[in-house]
């Protein structure tokens, strides 16, 4: 169990880097945004993992139970709001891309740079 | 055993992420992103984060797919491979070495679920112990979100609000064209979809409100509820078309919802000041501090729900009403 | 109970909007009371407010203008569901045999079927019943005609014979949860393989869809496994809204093909 | 005694449900084209879902949880054929012929998207 005890963090690292790869290796701007979403999800996973206690349960205290172990509520609060903020900001990014497409006729980094150079 | 399930699901998560990056068809990428979100929600649930899982469900099932597809319809659904092999190899190198560094760093981290981890030793237990006394509601997450960290949540609501305004500025400028926008056809000729949609919309809305008002007792609250109610209206709009959806819930009403929600949240804070305490201190709202806390949380959660719902629908309509570029 | 396509109450097809609104309010109030399970004055008040708000929204959306919540509750309907259940069980076994036998004995067929009733609700119920029965799948409904895809010729013939058409008108034993969780997880992996392999976009949508159902089941099971059955809300959320993304895909392709863009410009994407 | 009967009943229901869920998954992989795959998927959606949820219901007995499970099952039985229909209509619209017969994906259909298998 000792080695598997870090599995969540490894998945975090891999997901983070998959998202990062999509951002730096692709020239398509929507793909970059999708990469950012994955990147973001990796961070969510890290926070929630750190709040987990073995044998714990969700921090919603049922009546009449006093000896239960609860996982940490704080990371959950942070991530809960971050998810909604994440979709709003992603939408903002998509809005910018739509305008870029209208102005440049493309959402590819290369095309945009070429047009800008002219 | 549950830990092993978690490990299996996380592996699926990584496979999905790789598939998302590799595909050239962006619609496929968005579909895979849907699977990614489902897996993420199950993982959150396994990690005891019921509230977070419900948020991911409310946002990931539907809304995020709808928004991405809306943007794809206005841009392009295929990715033309333009980057050079050198760039990809270089990126891969950077990414792989960074991943190795992070993995190396994790060996210093406390093991999964370790109750002695530093993260778990200070604030978390304090919230768990004090919530029954100060706020007296079962859901500690809601208590922290609404009361203990009310400033933070207010900030998040402002961010959501700003993002909504931003999309509005970007996409609501007048365009030449028919003025109908991207969605020329609705699904009204699909009898089956119309019937089921009409049947489900009231229940989705009711479920959204149920989640809103049971946030103190179970997983739920304004963020989840706002997204769920928005999903209900989006379903209606998908089936019946933009025109009908906008006559049922006009853009002006959405603005009122968005602004009203934010003002309600801020107003509760100011009310605390006016009644002789600090900004966002709910205890003074009524004679009894605990009741005051409860009232404050219900009010600010309502504000959050209104803003989130208003912003998500505003964004959705902004994309749906836009004419695609030539 | 909450509701199924038919079992709403007294509204005959010609009932007035007000009567339908009252019926909807009653159903919603029942649903709230059953879901909530907390009967404090504050929550009851909020519940009443919520129901009123939803009815108002439904009126604004003109959901009650014609009767989706139409009627026909009664023994006949109960009998129908019982019969449908039997059909589903029988055809499940047929499809199971087909899936598991090495030679994959299928003979896909498309059949067209004239519905006996033109009523929209009847059509929807018929269409969904056909899809619910494994081995047959409604793929298009236009002007009272249903296009049905069947896995085997026999299946198509059975639908054509039209019986369905006529009819329409603290938890012990944790190990078993592990067994079923395992089955669901493996199926998720299989669906993921399908999502990665494709080959068409729609195969991937199908995989997303399968994943959604599996998620609902898995969340229900885990809620019990963890001893917190009050977290079933999560599964309910997915059961209610997960199909929106499939509708969004349909909407996307319909609006795109209407714009006269090339159907498969995928070759250019190579 | 009753508890034992409950356990046995839910064992049977859940195991059978798990089996059908699995069969649906295998079918979705083995079937030759989209429409036939959808038939296999519907085994999971209908029979699998019903048996699994019924199995949990037997365990839960008469409680709030059972009512929620009934609601979940009901909505699932309404939405899952609906999304199958929407999916089939979308596929039909984009020219994937259902009369492909036994033929596997490739010949009868438009070229596949250049997907992740690339």
Tab-separated table of C-alpha atoms in Angstrom, chain C residues 1-3 34-37 88-89 92-93 95-96 99-102 104 106 108 110 128 131-132 134-141 147 149-151 171-172 176-177 180 183-184 186-187 190 193-194 196 198-206 209-210 213-214 216-217 220-221 224 229 232-233 235-236 239-240 243 246-247 250 253-254 257 263-264 266-267 270, chain D residues 7 10-11 14-15 18 20-32 34-49 52-53 56 59-60 64-65 67-72 74-96 98-99 101-102 105-106 109-117:
chain	number	residue	atom	x	y	z
C	1	UNK	CA	-44.212	8.454	-6.720
C	2	UNK	CA	-42.858	11.128	-8.922
C	3	UNK	CA	-44.106	10.543	-12.407
C	34	UNK	CA	-40.433	12.563	-0.979
C	35	UNK	CA	-36.969	13.826	-1.922
C	36	UNK	CA	-36.565	16.113	1.041
C	37	UNK	CA	-37.459	13.891	3.947
C	88	UNK	CA	-37.658	-6.305	-22.033
C	89	UNK	CA	-36.671	-9.411	-20.091
C	92	UNK	CA	-32.537	-8.939	-23.093
C	93	UNK	CA	-31.874	-12.648	-23.174
C	95	UNK	CA	-29.390	-9.821	-27.222
C	96	UNK	CA	-27.292	-11.433	-24.509
C	99	UNK	CA	-23.410	-10.759	-27.757
C	100	UNK	CA	-21.899	-13.774	-26.092
C	101	UNK	CA	-21.990	-16.331	-28.868
C	102	UNK	CA	-18.709	-16.459	-30.786
C	104	UNK	CA	-22.174	-12.969	-33.373
C	106	UNK	CA	-27.068	-10.857	-35.889
C	108	UNK	CA	-29.568	-5.980	-38.562
C	110	UNK	CA	-34.571	-1.533	-40.574
C	128	UNK	CA	-39.116	4.984	-26.074
C	131	UNK	CA	-35.769	1.608	-27.610
C	132	UNK	CA	-36.029	0.332	-24.050
C	134	UNK	CA	-33.028	-4.349	-26.173
C	135	UNK	CA	-32.607	-5.415	-29.767
C	136	UNK	CA	-34.864	-2.745	-31.198
C	137	UNK	CA	-34.135	0.943	-31.499
C	138	UNK	CA	-36.226	3.850	-32.713
C	139	UNK	CA	-34.082	5.996	-34.956
C	140	UNK	CA	-36.526	8.394	-36.515
C	141	UNK	CA	-40.090	9.532	-35.971
C	147	UNK	CA	-38.172	3.938	-38.317
C	149	UNK	CA	-33.596	-0.604	-36.310
C	150	UNK	CA	-33.605	-4.202	-35.136
C	151	UNK	CA	-30.670	-6.366	-34.263
C	171	UNK	CA	-26.440	-2.530	5.104
C	172	UNK	CA	-25.295	-6.060	5.246
C	176	UNK	CA	-22.141	-8.075	-3.336
C	177	UNK	CA	-21.658	-4.348	-3.803
C	180	UNK	CA	-21.460	-5.194	-8.970
C	183	UNK	CA	-18.798	-5.224	-13.203
C	184	UNK	CA	-19.621	-1.548	-13.670
C	186	UNK	CA	-15.040	-3.118	-16.226
C	187	UNK	CA	-17.918	-1.943	-18.408
C	190	UNK	CA	-14.967	-1.222	-22.222
C	193	UNK	CA	-12.135	1.605	-25.319
C	194	UNK	CA	-15.095	2.208	-27.594
C	196	UNK	CA	-11.041	5.832	-27.963
C	198	UNK	CA	-14.418	5.375	-32.448
C	199	UNK	CA	-14.460	5.167	-35.417
C	200	UNK	CA	-17.207	7.763	-35.892
C	201	UNK	CA	-18.047	10.681	-33.656
C	202	UNK	CA	-21.309	8.960	-32.838
C	203	UNK	CA	-19.585	5.891	-31.445
C	204	UNK	CA	-17.930	8.230	-29.011
C	205	UNK	CA	-21.229	9.878	-28.144
C	206	UNK	CA	-22.591	6.394	-27.539
C	209	UNK	CA	-23.946	7.900	-23.013
C	210	UNK	CA	-23.038	4.466	-21.689
C	213	UNK	CA	-25.659	5.402	-17.169
C	214	UNK	CA	-22.799	3.517	-15.571
C	216	UNK	CA	-25.540	6.773	-12.172
C	217	UNK	CA	-25.372	3.108	-11.169
C	220	UNK	CA	-25.818	4.705	-6.286
C	221	UNK	CA	-23.785	1.663	-5.336
C	224	UNK	CA	-24.551	2.507	-0.134
C	229	UNK	CA	-27.385	6.688	1.128
C	232	UNK	CA	-28.138	9.626	-3.861
C	233	UNK	CA	-28.847	13.192	-5.030
C	235	UNK	CA	-26.989	10.002	-9.064
C	236	UNK	CA	-30.333	11.716	-9.453
C	239	UNK	CA	-30.095	10.695	-14.311
C	240	UNK	CA	-31.892	13.993	-14.935
C	243	UNK	CA	-28.746	13.380	-21.767
C	246	UNK	CA	-26.443	14.175	-26.505
C	247	UNK	CA	-29.180	16.640	-27.430
C	250	UNK	CA	-27.829	16.476	-32.270
C	253	UNK	CA	-25.035	18.612	-36.355
C	254	UNK	CA	-28.512	19.683	-37.378
C	257	UNK	CA	-25.834	20.599	-41.969
C	263	UNK	CA	-20.763	16.903	-44.223
C	264	UNK	CA	-17.485	15.158	-43.774
C	266	UNK	CA	-12.746	15.262	-41.965
C	267	UNK	CA	-10.390	14.242	-44.736
C	270	UNK	CA	-5.573	14.622	-41.642
D	7	UNK	CA	-29.511	-10.416	1.430
D	10	UNK	CA	-30.235	-8.498	-3.388
D	11	UNK	CA	-27.312	-10.824	-4.089
D	14	UNK	CA	-27.114	-7.284	-8.048
D	15	UNK	CA	-25.108	-10.148	-9.509
D	18	UNK	CA	-23.716	-6.695	-12.883
D	20	UNK	CA	-26.021	-7.592	-17.784
D	21	UNK	CA	-24.044	-4.394	-17.351
D	22	UNK	CA	-20.962	-6.307	-18.374
D	23	UNK	CA	-22.679	-7.974	-21.326
D	24	UNK	CA	-23.728	-4.572	-22.587
D	25	UNK	CA	-20.144	-3.408	-22.399
D	26	UNK	CA	-18.829	-6.454	-24.237
D	27	UNK	CA	-21.517	-6.054	-26.866
D	28	UNK	CA	-20.666	-2.404	-27.405
D	29	UNK	CA	-17.166	-3.531	-28.170
D	30	UNK	CA	-17.930	-6.588	-30.308
D	31	UNK	CA	-20.797	-5.359	-32.463
D	32	UNK	CA	-19.785	-4.328	-35.959
D	34	UNK	CA	-22.936	2.007	-34.522
D	35	UNK	CA	-26.567	0.900	-34.568
D	36	UNK	CA	-25.865	-2.656	-33.493
D	37	UNK	CA	-23.640	-1.304	-30.724
D	38	UNK	CA	-26.537	0.747	-29.492
D	39	UNK	CA	-28.585	-2.423	-29.075
D	40	UNK	CA	-25.919	-3.872	-26.864
D	41	UNK	CA	-25.709	-0.658	-24.859
D	42	UNK	CA	-29.424	-0.768	-24.248
D	43	UNK	CA	-29.043	-4.101	-22.435
D	44	UNK	CA	-27.075	-2.222	-19.805
D	45	UNK	CA	-29.326	0.780	-19.777
D	46	UNK	CA	-32.518	-1.176	-19.296
D	47	UNK	CA	-32.033	-4.535	-17.661
D	48	UNK	CA	-28.695	-3.799	-16.016
D	49	UNK	CA	-29.840	-0.528	-14.496
D	52	UNK	CA	-28.804	-3.092	-9.951
D	53	UNK	CA	-31.087	-0.424	-8.578
D	56	UNK	CA	-29.937	-1.814	-3.793
D	59	UNK	CA	-31.158	-3.722	0.788
D	60	UNK	CA	-32.406	-0.277	1.615
D	64	UNK	CA	-36.029	7.753	1.876
D	65	UNK	CA	-33.241	6.084	-0.047
D	67	UNK	CA	-37.811	6.602	-2.882
D	68	UNK	CA	-34.806	8.349	-4.344
D	69	UNK	CA	-33.738	5.125	-6.025
D	70	UNK	CA	-37.172	4.800	-7.590
D	71	UNK	CA	-36.893	8.375	-8.851
D	72	UNK	CA	-33.421	7.658	-10.240
D	74	UNK	CA	-37.676	6.271	-13.387
D	75	UNK	CA	-35.714	9.196	-14.808
D	76	UNK	CA	-33.073	6.846	-16.125
D	77	UNK	CA	-35.701	4.803	-17.937
D	78	UNK	CA	-37.076	8.014	-19.453
D	79	UNK	CA	-33.822	9.694	-20.406
D	80	UNK	CA	-31.681	6.820	-21.622
D	81	UNK	CA	-33.899	5.731	-24.541
D	82	UNK	CA	-34.374	9.406	-25.339
D	83	UNK	CA	-30.680	10.001	-25.662
D	84	UNK	CA	-30.356	6.811	-27.711
D	85	UNK	CA	-32.977	8.223	-30.035
D	86	UNK	CA	-31.223	11.594	-30.223
D	87	UNK	CA	-27.953	9.863	-30.966
D	88	UNK	CA	-29.498	7.662	-33.663
D	89	UNK	CA	-31.179	10.679	-35.283
D	90	UNK	CA	-27.941	12.619	-35.286
D	91	UNK	CA	-26.098	9.682	-36.849
D	92	UNK	CA	-28.818	9.184	-39.452
D	93	UNK	CA	-28.742	12.883	-40.256
D	94	UNK	CA	-25.041	12.832	-40.910
D	95	UNK	CA	-25.406	9.990	-43.344
D	96	UNK	CA	-24.469	6.891	-41.394
D	98	UNK	CA	-28.568	1.938	-40.783
D	99	UNK	CA	-28.990	-0.584	-43.596
D	101	UNK	CA	-26.343	-4.950	-42.636
D	102	UNK	CA	-23.662	-7.212	-41.314
D	105	UNK	CA	-17.959	0.156	-39.983
D	106	UNK	CA	-15.687	0.945	-42.799
D	109	UNK	CA	-19.924	4.594	-44.017
D	110	UNK	CA	-18.312	7.906	-44.622
D	111	UNK	CA	-14.667	7.933	-43.708
D	112	UNK	CA	-14.131	7.889	-39.977
D	113	UNK	CA	-12.866	10.950	-38.247
D	114	UNK	CA	-9.158	11.048	-37.827
D	115	UNK	CA	-9.510	10.026	-34.269
D	116	UNK	CA	-7.309	9.282	-31.379
D	117	UNK	CA	-6.407	5.923	-32.821
